[in-house]
XYZ file of C-alpha atoms in Angstrom:
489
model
C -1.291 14.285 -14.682
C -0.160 11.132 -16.562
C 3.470 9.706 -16.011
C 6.559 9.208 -18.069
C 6.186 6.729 -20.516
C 7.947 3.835 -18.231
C 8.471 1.130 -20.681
C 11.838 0.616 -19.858
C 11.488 0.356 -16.501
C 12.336 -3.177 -16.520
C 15.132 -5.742 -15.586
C 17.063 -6.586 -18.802
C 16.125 -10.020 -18.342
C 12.645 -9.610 -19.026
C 13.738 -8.259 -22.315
C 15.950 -11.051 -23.014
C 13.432 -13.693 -22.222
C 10.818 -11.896 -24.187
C 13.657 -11.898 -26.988
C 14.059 -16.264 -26.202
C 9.997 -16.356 -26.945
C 10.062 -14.348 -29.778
C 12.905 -16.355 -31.627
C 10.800 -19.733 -30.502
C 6.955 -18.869 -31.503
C 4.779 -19.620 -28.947
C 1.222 -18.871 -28.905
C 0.674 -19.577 -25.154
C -1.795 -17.344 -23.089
C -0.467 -17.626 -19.311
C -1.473 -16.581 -15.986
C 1.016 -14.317 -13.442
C 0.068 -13.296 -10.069
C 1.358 -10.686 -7.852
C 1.597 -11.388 -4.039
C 3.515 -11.148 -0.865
C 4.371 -13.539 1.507
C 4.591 -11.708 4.888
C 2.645 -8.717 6.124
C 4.922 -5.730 6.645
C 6.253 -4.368 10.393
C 5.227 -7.625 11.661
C 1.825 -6.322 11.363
C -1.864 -8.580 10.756
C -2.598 -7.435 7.224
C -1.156 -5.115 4.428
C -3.256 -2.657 2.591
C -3.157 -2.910 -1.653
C -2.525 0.446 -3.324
C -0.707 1.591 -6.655
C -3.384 0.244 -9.011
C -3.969 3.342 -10.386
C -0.637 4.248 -11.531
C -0.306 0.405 -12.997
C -2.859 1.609 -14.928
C -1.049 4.744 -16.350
C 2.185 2.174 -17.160
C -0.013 -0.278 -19.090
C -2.021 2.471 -20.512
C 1.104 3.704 -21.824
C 3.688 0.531 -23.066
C 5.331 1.439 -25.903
C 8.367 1.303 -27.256
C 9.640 4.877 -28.650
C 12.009 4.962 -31.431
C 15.207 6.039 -28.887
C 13.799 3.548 -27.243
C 14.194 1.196 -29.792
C 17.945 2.577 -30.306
C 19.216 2.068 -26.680
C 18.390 -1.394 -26.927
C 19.998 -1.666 -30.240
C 23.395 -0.348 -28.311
C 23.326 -2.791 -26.094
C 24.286 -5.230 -29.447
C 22.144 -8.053 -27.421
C 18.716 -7.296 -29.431
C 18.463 -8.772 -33.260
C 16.531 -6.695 -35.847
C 13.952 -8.599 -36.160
C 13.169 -8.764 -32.537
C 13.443 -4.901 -32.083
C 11.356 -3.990 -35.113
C 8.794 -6.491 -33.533
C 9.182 -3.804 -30.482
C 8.086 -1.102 -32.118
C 4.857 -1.995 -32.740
C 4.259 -3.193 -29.206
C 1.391 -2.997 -26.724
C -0.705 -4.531 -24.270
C -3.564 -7.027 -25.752
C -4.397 -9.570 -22.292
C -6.366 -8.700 -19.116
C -5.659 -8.042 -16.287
C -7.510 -8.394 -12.995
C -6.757 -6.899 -9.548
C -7.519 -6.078 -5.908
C -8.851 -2.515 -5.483
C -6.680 0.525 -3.996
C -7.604 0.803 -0.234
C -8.518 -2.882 0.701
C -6.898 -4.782 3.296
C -5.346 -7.749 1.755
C -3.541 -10.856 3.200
C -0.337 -12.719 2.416
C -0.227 -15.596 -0.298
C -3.379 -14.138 -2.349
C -3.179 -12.530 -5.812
C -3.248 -8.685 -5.474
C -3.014 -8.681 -8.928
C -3.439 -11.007 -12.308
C -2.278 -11.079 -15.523
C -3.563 -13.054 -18.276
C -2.009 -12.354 -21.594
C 0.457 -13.507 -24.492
C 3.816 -14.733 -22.443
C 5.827 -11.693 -23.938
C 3.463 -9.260 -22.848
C 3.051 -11.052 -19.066
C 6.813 -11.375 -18.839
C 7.569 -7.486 -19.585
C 4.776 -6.403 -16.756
C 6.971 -7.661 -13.912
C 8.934 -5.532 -12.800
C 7.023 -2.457 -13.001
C 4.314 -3.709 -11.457
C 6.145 -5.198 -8.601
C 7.943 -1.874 -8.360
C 4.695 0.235 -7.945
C 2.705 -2.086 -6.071
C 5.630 -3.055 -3.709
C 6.323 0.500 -2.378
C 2.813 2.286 -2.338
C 1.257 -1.012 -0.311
C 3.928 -0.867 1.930
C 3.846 2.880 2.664
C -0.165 2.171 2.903
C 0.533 -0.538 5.288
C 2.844 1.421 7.337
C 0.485 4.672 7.660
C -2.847 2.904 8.485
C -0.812 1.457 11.420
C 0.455 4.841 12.308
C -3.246 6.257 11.813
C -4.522 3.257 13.761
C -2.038 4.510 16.844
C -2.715 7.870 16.459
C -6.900 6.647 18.000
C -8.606 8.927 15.948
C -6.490 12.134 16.444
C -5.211 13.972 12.973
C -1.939 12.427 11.844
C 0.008 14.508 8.697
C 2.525 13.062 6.135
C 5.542 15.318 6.023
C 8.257 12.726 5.018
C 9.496 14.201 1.421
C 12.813 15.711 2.497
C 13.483 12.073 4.033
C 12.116 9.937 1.353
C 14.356 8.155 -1.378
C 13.505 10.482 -4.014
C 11.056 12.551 -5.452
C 8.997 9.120 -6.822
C 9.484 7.458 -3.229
C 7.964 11.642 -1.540
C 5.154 11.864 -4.287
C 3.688 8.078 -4.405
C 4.167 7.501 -0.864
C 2.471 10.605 0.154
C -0.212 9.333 -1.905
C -0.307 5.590 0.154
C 0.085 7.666 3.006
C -3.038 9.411 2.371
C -4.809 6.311 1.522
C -4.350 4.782 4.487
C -5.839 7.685 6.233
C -3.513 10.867 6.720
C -5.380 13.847 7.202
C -2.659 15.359 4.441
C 0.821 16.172 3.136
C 3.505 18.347 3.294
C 4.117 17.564 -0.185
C 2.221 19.983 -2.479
C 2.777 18.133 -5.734
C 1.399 15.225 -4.556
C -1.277 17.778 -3.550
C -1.375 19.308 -7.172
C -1.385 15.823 -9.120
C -4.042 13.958 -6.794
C -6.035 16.796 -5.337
C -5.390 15.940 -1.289
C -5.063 17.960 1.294
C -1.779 19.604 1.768
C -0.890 21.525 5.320
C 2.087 22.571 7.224
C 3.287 25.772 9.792
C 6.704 27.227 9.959
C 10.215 26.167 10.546
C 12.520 26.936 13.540
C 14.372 29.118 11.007
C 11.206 31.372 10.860
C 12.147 31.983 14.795
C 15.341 32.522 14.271
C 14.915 34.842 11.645
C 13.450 37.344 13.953
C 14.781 39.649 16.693
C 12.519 37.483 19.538
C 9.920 34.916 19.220
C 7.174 36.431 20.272
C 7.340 38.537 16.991
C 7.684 35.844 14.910
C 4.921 34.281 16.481
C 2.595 37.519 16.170
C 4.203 37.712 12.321
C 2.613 34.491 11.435
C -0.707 34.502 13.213
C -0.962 38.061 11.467
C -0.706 36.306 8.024
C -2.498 32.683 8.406
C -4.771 33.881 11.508
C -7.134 30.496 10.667
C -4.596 28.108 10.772
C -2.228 29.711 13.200
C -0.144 26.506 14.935
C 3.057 28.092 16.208
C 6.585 25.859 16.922
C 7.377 26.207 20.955
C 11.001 24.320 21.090
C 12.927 26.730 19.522
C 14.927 27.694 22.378
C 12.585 26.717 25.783
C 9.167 24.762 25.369
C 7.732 25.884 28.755
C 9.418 28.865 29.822
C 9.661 30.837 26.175
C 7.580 29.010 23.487
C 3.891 28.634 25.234
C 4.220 31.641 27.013
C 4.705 33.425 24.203
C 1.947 31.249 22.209
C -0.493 32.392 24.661
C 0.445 35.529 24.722
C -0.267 35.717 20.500
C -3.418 33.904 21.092
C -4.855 36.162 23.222
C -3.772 38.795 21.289
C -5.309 37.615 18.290
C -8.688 36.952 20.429
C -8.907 40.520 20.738
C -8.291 41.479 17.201
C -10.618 38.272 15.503
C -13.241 37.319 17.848
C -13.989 34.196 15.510
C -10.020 33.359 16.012
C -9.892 29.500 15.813
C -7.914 26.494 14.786
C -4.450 27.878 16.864
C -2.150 25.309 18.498
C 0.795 24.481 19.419
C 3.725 21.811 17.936
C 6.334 20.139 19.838
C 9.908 18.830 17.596
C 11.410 17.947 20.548
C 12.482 16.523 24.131
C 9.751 14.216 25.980
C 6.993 14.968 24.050
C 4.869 13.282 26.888
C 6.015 15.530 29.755
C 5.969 18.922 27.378
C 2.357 18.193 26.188
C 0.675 17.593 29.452
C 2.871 20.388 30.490
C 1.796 22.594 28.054
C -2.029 21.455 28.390
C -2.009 22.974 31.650
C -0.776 26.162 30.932
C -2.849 27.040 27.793
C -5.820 25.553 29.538
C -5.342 28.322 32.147
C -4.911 30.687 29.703
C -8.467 29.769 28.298
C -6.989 27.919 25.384
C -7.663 24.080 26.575
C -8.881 23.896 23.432
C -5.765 24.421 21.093
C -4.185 21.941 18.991
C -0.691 20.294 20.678
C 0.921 18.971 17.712
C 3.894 16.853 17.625
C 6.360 15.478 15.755
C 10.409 14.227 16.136
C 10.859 10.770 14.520
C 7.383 8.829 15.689
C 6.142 6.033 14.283
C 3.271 3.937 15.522
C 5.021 2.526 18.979
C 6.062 5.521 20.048
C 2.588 7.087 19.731
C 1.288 4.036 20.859
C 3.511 4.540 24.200
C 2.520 8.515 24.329
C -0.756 7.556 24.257
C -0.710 5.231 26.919
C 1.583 7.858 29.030
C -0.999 9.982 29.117
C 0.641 12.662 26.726
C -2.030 16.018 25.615
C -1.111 15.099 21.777
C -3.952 15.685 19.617
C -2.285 16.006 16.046
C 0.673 13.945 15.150
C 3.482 14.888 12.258
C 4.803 11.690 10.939
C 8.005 11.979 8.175
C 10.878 9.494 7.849
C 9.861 6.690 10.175
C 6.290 6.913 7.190
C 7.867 7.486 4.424
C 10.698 5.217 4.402
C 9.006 2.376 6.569
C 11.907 2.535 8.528
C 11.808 -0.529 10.203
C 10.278 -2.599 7.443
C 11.729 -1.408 4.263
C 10.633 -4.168 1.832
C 6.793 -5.473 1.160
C 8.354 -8.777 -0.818
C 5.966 -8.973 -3.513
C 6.547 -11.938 -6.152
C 5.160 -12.756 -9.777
C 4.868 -16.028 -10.304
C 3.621 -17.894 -13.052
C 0.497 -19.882 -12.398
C -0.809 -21.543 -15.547
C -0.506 -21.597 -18.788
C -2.651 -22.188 -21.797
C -1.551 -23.997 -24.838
C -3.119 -22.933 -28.808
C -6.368 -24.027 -29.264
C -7.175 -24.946 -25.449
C -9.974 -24.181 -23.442
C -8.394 -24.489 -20.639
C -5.463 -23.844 -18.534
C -2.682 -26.160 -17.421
C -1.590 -25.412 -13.595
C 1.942 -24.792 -13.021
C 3.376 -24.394 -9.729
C 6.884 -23.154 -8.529
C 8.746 -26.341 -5.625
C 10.652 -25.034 -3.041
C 12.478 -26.268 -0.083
C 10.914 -23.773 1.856
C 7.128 -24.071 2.388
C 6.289 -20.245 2.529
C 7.471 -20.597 -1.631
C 5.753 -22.777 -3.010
C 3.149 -21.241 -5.247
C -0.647 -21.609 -5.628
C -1.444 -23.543 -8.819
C -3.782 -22.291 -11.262
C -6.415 -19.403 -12.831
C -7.182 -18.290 -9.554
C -9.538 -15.415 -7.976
C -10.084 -14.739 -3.849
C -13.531 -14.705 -2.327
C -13.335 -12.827 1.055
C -15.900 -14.492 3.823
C -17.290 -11.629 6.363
C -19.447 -12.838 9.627
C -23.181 -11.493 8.555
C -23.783 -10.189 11.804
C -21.232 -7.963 12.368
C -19.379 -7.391 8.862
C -15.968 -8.750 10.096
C -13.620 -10.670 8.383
C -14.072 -15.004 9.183
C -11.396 -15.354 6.189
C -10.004 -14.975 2.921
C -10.718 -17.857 0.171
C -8.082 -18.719 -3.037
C -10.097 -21.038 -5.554
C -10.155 -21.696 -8.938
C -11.636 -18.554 -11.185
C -14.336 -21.091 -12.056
C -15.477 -21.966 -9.121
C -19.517 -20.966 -6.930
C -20.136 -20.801 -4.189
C -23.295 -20.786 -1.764
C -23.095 -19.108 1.314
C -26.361 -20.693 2.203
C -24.485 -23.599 2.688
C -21.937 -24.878 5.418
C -18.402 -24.096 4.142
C -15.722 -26.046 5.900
C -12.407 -24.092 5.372
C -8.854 -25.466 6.512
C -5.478 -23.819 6.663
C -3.628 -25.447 3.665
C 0.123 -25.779 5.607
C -1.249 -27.358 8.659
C -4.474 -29.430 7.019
C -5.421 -30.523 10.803
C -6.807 -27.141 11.184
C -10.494 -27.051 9.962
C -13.036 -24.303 10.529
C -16.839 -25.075 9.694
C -18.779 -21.924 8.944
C -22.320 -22.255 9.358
C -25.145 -21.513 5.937
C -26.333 -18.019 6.601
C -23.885 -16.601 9.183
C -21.740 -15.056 6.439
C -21.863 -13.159 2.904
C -19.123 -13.945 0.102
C -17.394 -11.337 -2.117
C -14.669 -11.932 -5.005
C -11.969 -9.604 -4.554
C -10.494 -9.331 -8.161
C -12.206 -6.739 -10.442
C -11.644 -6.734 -14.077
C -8.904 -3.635 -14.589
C -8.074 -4.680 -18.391
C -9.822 -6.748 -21.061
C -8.011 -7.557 -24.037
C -5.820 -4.659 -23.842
C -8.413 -2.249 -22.669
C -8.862 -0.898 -19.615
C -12.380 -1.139 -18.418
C -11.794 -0.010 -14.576
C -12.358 3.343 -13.479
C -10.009 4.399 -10.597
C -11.459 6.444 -7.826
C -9.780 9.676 -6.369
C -7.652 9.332 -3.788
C -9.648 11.033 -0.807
C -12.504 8.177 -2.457
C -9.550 5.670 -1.634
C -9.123 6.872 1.882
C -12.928 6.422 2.183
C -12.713 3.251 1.214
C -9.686 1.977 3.181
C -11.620 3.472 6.091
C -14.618 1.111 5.783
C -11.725 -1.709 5.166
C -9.968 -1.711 7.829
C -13.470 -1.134 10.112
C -14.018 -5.007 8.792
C -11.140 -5.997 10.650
C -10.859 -7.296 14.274
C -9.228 -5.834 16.640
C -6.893 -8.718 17.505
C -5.584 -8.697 13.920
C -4.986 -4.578 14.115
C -2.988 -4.266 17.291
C 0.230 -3.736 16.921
C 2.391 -6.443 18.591
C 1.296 -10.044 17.930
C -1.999 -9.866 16.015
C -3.842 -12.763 14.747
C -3.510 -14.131 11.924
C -6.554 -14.464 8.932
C -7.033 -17.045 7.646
C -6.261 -17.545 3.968
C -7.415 -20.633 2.600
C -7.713 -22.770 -0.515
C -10.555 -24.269 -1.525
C -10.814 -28.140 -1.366
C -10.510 -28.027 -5.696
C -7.275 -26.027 -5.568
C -5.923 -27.409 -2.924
C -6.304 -30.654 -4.592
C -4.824 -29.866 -7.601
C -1.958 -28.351 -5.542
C -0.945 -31.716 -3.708
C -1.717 -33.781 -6.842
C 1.218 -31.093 -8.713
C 2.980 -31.705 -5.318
C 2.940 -35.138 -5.978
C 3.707 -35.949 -9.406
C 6.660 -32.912 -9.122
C 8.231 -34.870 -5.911
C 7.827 -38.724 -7.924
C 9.863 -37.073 -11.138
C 12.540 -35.918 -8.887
C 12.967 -39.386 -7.410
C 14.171 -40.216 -10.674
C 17.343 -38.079 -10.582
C 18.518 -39.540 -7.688
């Protein structure tokens, strides 16, 4: 399923620069990249997803002739300038970080090189997409990382901030390792697993809940998980659970994949609670499910309680990224190339504020993993240019606090770039994986990570470097930038 045709998606202002270059010809090829500057919910990394549906958008930038009469009615736009839109599409590259890989703050998830009108109108789309699905990826993976292996669902859409926000997050969600949604169009369009039991209105609905229980085992007897705290978890619901259960025993001898699911109360008391009684009943086996506003602390805290929680519904606290509602992504121009160049001229952005000041330059990322064990040493930001050897030492330093200097031995590690070609010269030459591929992926991803930087509170840090030739250039910008503002003062 292919989106709508998003081309106005866009701040104004990108249209009324691209307007600015269009009345003063330019033929300058520049570089944009897309990062963050913080990993989300305090956390040790972020994980990069949305690519694909940057791909749709690009795929699909054109101008449509209502299109092309909005803007006229906003009696901003000259002719000439709109007739040039009509004929308008996509001619640079772009280059980007794969769905499902953990990524770190400061390097390009994403790069455009192309004409400066075409870069410019790219912004705000792709911050938009890649913005919200890597924080919703970010947020699950540290729910799923909580959760220690046990199942945990999506079921956020009814909380989300609209049907875009349900659909694409459910999709991050999945990513990042959900077992599933509640959402069955996200379902339908990407082909993932969607799953979900009953409502307490189903109990109500009925004269008792022991037939309402017995109603629904009758009709989904394979995935029969029945909702105890309508009216009395331990005296009512699992009594009455057990009591279907063994019913159902009787009638299908191959009766499996029953459980329980707890909305409410102390979720650690219930489930152990609970535990005991269906284990005495023969069902030790059955799934306790739970839900009722978790996030990753609070199954981190059930989990260390001691709660009988195998399966975990996760909805607004997911899909919203409730306490971390922003990933903060920026695109920033980097260089620029002039007519009839070879090569481009680094720009970089001053700040007073250390944390935004940009990274000069055609850049790509080479990721450094220890050899023996596949983990993460750190992530590398060079020049596009540049080789390496990993035969060779590689001293590496952190490029705020230049005191800090790390010498990684010849041998003890393997190199790999991070950007992939995803467009070349307006055609897209990347084929995106299916989302349960994705989820495989991200798996394997987040298994290169140490455990210091995955825990929840306080992780460590990666390192993300520059290499000694960008870094160079960077303080040589630096530099000249700070001697021409001596001059104004």
């Amino acid at each position: 399923m292919r989106a709508l045709n998003l081309t106005l998606l866009t701040d104004l202002y990108e249209l009324t620069m691209m307007q600015g270059y269009f009345k003063n010809p330019t033929d300058q090829i520049v570089v944009f990249d897309a990062f963050y500057r913080r990993n989300p919910c305090e956390g040790g990394y972020a994980i990069a997803a949305g690519l694909e549906q940057i791909i749709e958008y690009v795929r699909d930038l054109h101008f449509t002739p209502d299109d092309i009469e909005y803007l006229k009615s906003l009696n901003i736009f000259e002719r000439d300038f709109l007739e040039y839109l009509r004929g308008f599409h996509f001619t640079g590259d772009i280059y980007a970080i794969p769905e499902g890989t953990v990524v770190f703050p400061r390097e390009p998830l994403l790069k455009v090189i192309a004409p400066v009108m075409e870069a410019q109108l790219l912004e705000t789309a792709i911050l938009n997409i890649v913005n919200h699905q890597s924080l919703i990826a970010t947020k699950a993976a540290r729910v799923v990382y909580a959760a220690q292996g046990d199942g945990v669902m999506e079921f956020g859409l009814r909380r989300a901030q609209g049907p875009d926000a349900g659909i694409y997050g459910a999709r991050a969600a999945v990513i990042a390792g959900c077992v599933g949604t509640s959402n069955v169009l996200t379902g339908q369009m990407f082909d993932v697993p969607v799953k979900g039991t009953h409502a307490h209105s189903w109990i109500m609905s009925f004269p008792d809940e022991y037939t309402a229980f017995k109603t629904y085992a009758n009709l989904y007897p394979d995935a029969c998980i029945l909702l105890v705290d309508t009216y009395d978890v331990l005296k009512s619901g699992v009594p009455n659970a057990i009591r279907v259960f063994q019913e159902m025993k009787e009638q299908y001898p191959d009766f499996k994949g029953y459980g329980i699911r707890i909305d409410s109360g102390d979720l650690a008391y219930l489930s152990k609670k609970a535990h005991i009684l269906l284990e005495r009943a023969g069902f030790g086996d059955a799934i306790i499910s739970a839900s009722s506003d978790l996030d990753e602390h609070l199954i981190d805290s059930l989990k260390a309680q001691g709660a009988k929680i195998n399966s975990w519904g996760v909805g607004t606290n997911l899909i919203t990224s409730k306490d971390c509602p922003a990933f903060g992504g920026v695109y920033k121009l980097a260089a620029i190339r002039e007519s009839g160049d070879k090569d481009f001229i680094p720009k970089i952005k001053l700040s007073e504020n250390s944390e935004k000041v940009t990274n000069p330059g055609n850049k790509t990322i080479y990721r450094i993993y220890d050899k023996e064990n596949g983990k993460i040493r750190a992530d590398l930001i060079c020049l596009a240019d540049e080789a390496f050897d990993d035969s060779k030492d590689m001293i590496i330093f952190d490029p705020l606090e230049t005191w800090k200097k790390t010498k990684i031995e010849g041998g003890t590690y393997i190199l790999r770039e991070l950007l992939v070609p995803v467009f070349l010269k307006g055609e897209c030459v990347y084929q995106s994986p299916s989302v349960m591929e994705i989820q495989a992926i991200c798996r394997k991803e987040q298994d290169t990570l140490w455990d210091e930087t995955r825990r929840l509170v306080n992780p460590h840090e990666v390192y993300v470097d520059l290499s000694d030739k960008l870094y160079k250039i960077k303080s040589e910008l630096l530099e000249e930038m700070g001697t021409e503002a001596l001059k104004y003062q």
